[in-house]
CSV table of C-alpha atoms in Angstrom, one decimal:
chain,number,residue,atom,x,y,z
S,1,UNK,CA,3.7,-24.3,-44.7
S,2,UNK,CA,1.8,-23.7,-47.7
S,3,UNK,CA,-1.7,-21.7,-48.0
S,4,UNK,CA,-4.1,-22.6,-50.7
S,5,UNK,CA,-7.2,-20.7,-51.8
S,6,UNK,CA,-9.7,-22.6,-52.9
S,7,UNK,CA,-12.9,-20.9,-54.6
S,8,UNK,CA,-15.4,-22.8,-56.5
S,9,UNK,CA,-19.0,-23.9,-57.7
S,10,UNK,CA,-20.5,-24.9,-54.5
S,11,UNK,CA,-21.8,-28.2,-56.2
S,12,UNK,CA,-17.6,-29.6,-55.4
S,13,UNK,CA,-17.9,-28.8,-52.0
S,14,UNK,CA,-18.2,-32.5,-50.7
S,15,UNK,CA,-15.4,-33.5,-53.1
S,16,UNK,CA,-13.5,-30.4,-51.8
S,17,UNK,CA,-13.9,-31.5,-48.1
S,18,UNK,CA,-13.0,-35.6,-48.9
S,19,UNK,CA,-10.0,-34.4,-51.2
S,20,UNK,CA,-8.5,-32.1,-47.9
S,21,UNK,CA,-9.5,-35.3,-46.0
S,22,UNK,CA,-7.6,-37.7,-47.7
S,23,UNK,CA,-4.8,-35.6,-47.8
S,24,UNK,CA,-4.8,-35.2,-44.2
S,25,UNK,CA,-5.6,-31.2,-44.4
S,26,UNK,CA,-7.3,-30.6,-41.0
S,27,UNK,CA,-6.5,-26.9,-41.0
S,28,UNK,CA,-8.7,-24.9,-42.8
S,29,UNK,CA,-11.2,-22.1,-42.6
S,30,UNK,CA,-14.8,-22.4,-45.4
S,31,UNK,CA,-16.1,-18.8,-45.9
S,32,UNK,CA,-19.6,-20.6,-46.9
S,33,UNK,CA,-21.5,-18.9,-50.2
S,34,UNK,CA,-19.4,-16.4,-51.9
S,35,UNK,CA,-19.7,-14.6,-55.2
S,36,UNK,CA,-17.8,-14.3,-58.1
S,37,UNK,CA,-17.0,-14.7,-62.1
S,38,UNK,CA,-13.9,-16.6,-63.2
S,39,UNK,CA,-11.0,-14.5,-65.0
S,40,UNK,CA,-10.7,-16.5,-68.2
S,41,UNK,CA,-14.3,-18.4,-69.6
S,42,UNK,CA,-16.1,-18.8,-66.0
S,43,UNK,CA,-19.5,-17.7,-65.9
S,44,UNK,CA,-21.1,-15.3,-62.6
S,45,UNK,CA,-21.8,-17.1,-59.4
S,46,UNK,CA,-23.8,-14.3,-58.4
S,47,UNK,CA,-27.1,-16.2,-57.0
S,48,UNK,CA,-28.8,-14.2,-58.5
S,49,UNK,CA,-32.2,-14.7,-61.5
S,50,UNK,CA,-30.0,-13.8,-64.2
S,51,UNK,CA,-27.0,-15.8,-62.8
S,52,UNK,CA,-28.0,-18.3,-59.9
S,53,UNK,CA,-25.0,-20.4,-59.1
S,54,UNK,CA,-23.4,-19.6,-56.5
S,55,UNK,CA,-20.0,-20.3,-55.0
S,56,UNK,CA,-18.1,-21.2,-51.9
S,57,UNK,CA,-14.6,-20.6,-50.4
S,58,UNK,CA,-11.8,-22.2,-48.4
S,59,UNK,CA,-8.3,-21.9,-47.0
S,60,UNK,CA,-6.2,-24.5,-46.3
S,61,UNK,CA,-3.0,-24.6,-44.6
S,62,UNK,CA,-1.2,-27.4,-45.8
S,63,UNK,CA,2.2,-28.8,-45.4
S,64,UNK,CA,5.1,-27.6,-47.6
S,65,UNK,CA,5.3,-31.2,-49.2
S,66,UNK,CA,1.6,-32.4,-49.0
S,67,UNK,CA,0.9,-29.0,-51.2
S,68,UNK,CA,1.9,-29.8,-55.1
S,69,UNK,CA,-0.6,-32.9,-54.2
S,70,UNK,CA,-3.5,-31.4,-53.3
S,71,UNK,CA,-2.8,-28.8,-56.3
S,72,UNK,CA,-2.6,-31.4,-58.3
S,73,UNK,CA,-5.8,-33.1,-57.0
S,74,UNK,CA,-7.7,-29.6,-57.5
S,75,UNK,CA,-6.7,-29.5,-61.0
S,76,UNK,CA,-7.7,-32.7,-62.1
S,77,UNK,CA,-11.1,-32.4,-60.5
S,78,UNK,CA,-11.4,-28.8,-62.0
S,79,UNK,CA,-10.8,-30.8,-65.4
S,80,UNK,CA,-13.5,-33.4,-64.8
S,81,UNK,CA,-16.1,-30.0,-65.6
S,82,UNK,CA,-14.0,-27.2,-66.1
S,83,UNK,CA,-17.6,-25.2,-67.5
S,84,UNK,CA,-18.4,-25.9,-62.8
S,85,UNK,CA,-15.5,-23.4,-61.8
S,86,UNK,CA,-13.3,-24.4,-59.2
S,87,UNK,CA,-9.7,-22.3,-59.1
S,88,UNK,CA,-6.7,-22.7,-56.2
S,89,UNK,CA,-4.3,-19.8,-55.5
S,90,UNK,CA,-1.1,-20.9,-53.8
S,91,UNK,CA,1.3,-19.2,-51.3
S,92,UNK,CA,3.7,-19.4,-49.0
S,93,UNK,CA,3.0,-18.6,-44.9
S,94,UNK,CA,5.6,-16.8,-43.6
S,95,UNK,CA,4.5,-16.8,-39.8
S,96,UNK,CA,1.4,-18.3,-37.9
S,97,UNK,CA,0.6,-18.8,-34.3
């Protein structure tokens, strides 16, 4: 089993939920509007005047083999408007009950 971290411009949200959909995701937990700033060009999801996007936040649990597709599906949205902000962090889960 796989975990993947999902954070990103809360305007991909519906494509975020059809893309865990389609890839038959059901397990996974939304931490509604978050805040951030991307590491590399990413501007502040801060909701705030001087910054007013603002971001949301899911993790999936995803099957070892279904995972380098919906990474791959996350990319290739992120590249449709890379200036949005959407990133994925994958891991492995050790244990789970």
């Amino acid at each position: 089993m796989k975990a993947i971290f999902i954070a990103y411009d809360q305007a991909w949200h519906e494509k975020i939920i059809e893309l865990l959909d389609h890839f038959n995701c059901r397990g996974f937990t939304g931490f509604g509007t978050v805040q951030g700033r991307g590491s590399v060009k990413g501007e502040p999801h801060y909701g705030t005047h001087a910054w007013p996007s603002l971001a949301q936040a899911i993790i999936a649990m995803v099957e070892d083999h279904r995972a380098p597709l919906v990474m791959e599906a996350l990319h290739e949205l992120d590249a449709q408007k890379p200036r949005l902000g959407l990133r994925a962090f994958q891991w492995t889960v050790e244990a789970s009950i």
